[in-house]
Amino acid sequence: YHRESCRTVEFSEDGNFLYTGSSDNSIGIISNGELLHQVKNAHESPINTIKYIDNNAVIVTGDDNGKIKLWDFRISSTKAHKLCVGIFSENEDTITDFQMNKEKELLLATSNDGFLGVFDIRCLTS
């Protein structure tokens, strides 16, 4: 599905979907071994981490340049910029991991720039 290495994978809560992120800057959504959706050029640099959030359709991705993007695949579109519903650009180096609070409102991001970021995903803007 990816042209380069798959760097990160994450299952949906019910296990029916697998979300992938790649060094070719793309995102894949797989179910039952079939590619359901792919967003090529989802980021301008390689995707390093991915986190499932909600509804078998909402994920967050982080790349090598410190950019964080929130995606909502419930939106019916073939255009990547419409599926991306929010962006954070506060970090300056690779996003290495994500954690969510229990309410799925706050996103904690770790980065190679030495900073932890806490973001309210309800306030993301694209």
PDB file of N, CA, C and O in Angstrom, residues 12 23 51 53 60 70 75 77 91 94 96 110 117:
ATOM      1  N   SER A  12      -8.234   0.434  15.226  1.00  0.00           N
ATOM      2  CA  SER A  12      -9.407   1.109  15.782  1.00  0.00           C
ATOM      3  C   SER A  12      -9.793   0.381  17.060  1.00  0.00           C
ATOM      4  O   SER A  12      -9.345  -0.741  17.323  1.00  0.00           O
ATOM      5  N   SER A  23       6.786   6.548   5.604  1.00  0.00           N
ATOM      6  CA  SER A  23       7.818   7.520   5.255  1.00  0.00           C
ATOM      7  C   SER A  23       7.595   8.097   3.856  1.00  0.00           C
ATOM      8  O   SER A  23       8.287   9.033   3.465  1.00  0.00           O
ATOM      9  N   LYS A  51      -2.316   7.940  15.818  1.00  0.00           N
ATOM     10  CA  LYS A  51      -3.128   7.583  16.994  1.00  0.00           C
ATOM     11  C   LYS A  51      -4.600   7.572  16.598  1.00  0.00           C
ATOM     12  O   LYS A  51      -5.104   8.551  16.045  1.00  0.00           O
ATOM     13  N   ILE A  53      -8.436   7.915  17.429  1.00  0.00           N
ATOM     14  CA  ILE A  53      -9.154   8.711  18.422  1.00  0.00           C
ATOM     15  C   ILE A  53     -10.581   8.228  18.623  1.00  0.00           C
ATOM     16  O   ILE A  53     -10.971   7.908  19.740  1.00  0.00           O
ATOM     17  N   VAL A  60      -5.116  10.988  14.470  1.00  0.00           N
ATOM     18  CA  VAL A  60      -4.161  12.086  14.473  1.00  0.00           C
ATOM     19  C   VAL A  60      -2.817  11.520  14.023  1.00  0.00           C
ATOM     20  O   VAL A  60      -2.478  10.373  14.328  1.00  0.00           O
ATOM     21  N   LEU A  70      -5.011  16.392  12.437  1.00  0.00           N
ATOM     22  CA  LEU A  70      -6.206  15.651  12.838  1.00  0.00           C
ATOM     23  C   LEU A  70      -7.009  15.345  11.580  1.00  0.00           C
ATOM     24  O   LEU A  70      -7.255  16.250  10.763  1.00  0.00           O
ATOM     25  N   ILE A  75     -15.854  12.400   6.660  1.00  0.00           N
ATOM     26  CA  ILE A  75     -16.094  13.407   5.624  1.00  0.00           C
ATOM     27  C   ILE A  75     -15.961  12.729   4.267  1.00  0.00           C
ATOM     28  O   ILE A  75     -14.972  12.053   3.999  1.00  0.00           O
ATOM     29  N   SER A  77     -14.894  12.821   0.942  1.00  0.00           N
ATOM     30  CA  SER A  77     -14.071  13.623   0.045  1.00  0.00           C
ATOM     31  C   SER A  77     -12.898  12.802  -0.441  1.00  0.00           C
ATOM     32  O   SER A  77     -12.399  11.928   0.266  1.00  0.00           O
ATOM     33  N   ASN A  91       5.665  22.169  17.373  1.00  0.00           N
ATOM     34  CA  ASN A  91       6.931  21.460  17.560  1.00  0.00           C
ATOM     35  C   ASN A  91       7.848  21.687  16.369  1.00  0.00           C
ATOM     36  O   ASN A  91       7.400  22.001  15.271  1.00  0.00           O
ATOM     37  N   THR A  94      10.737  15.827  15.055  1.00  0.00           N
ATOM     38  CA  THR A  94       9.907  14.638  14.898  1.00  0.00           C
ATOM     39  C   THR A  94       8.936  14.432  16.058  1.00  0.00           C
ATOM     40  O   THR A  94       9.332  14.467  17.219  1.00  0.00           O
ATOM     41  N   THR A  96       7.100  11.901  18.143  1.00  0.00           N
ATOM     42  CA  THR A  96       7.464  10.510  18.411  1.00  0.00           C
ATOM     43  C   THR A  96       6.335   9.662  18.982  1.00  0.00           C
ATOM     44  O   THR A  96       6.354   8.443  18.841  1.00  0.00           O
ATOM     45  N   THR A 110       4.725  13.835  22.186  1.00  0.00           N
ATOM     46  CA  THR A 110       6.142  13.895  22.528  1.00  0.00           C
ATOM     47  C   THR A 110       6.910  14.166  21.243  1.00  0.00           C
ATOM     48  O   THR A 110       6.498  13.777  20.154  1.00  0.00           O
ATOM     49  N   GLY A 117       3.898  18.441  24.189  1.00  0.00           N
ATOM     50  CA  GLY A 117       2.825  19.353  23.823  1.00  0.00           C
ATOM     51  C   GLY A 117       1.494  18.800  24.273  1.00  0.00           C
ATOM     52  O   GLY A 117       1.239  17.610  24.119  1.00  0.00           O
TER      53      GLY A 117
END
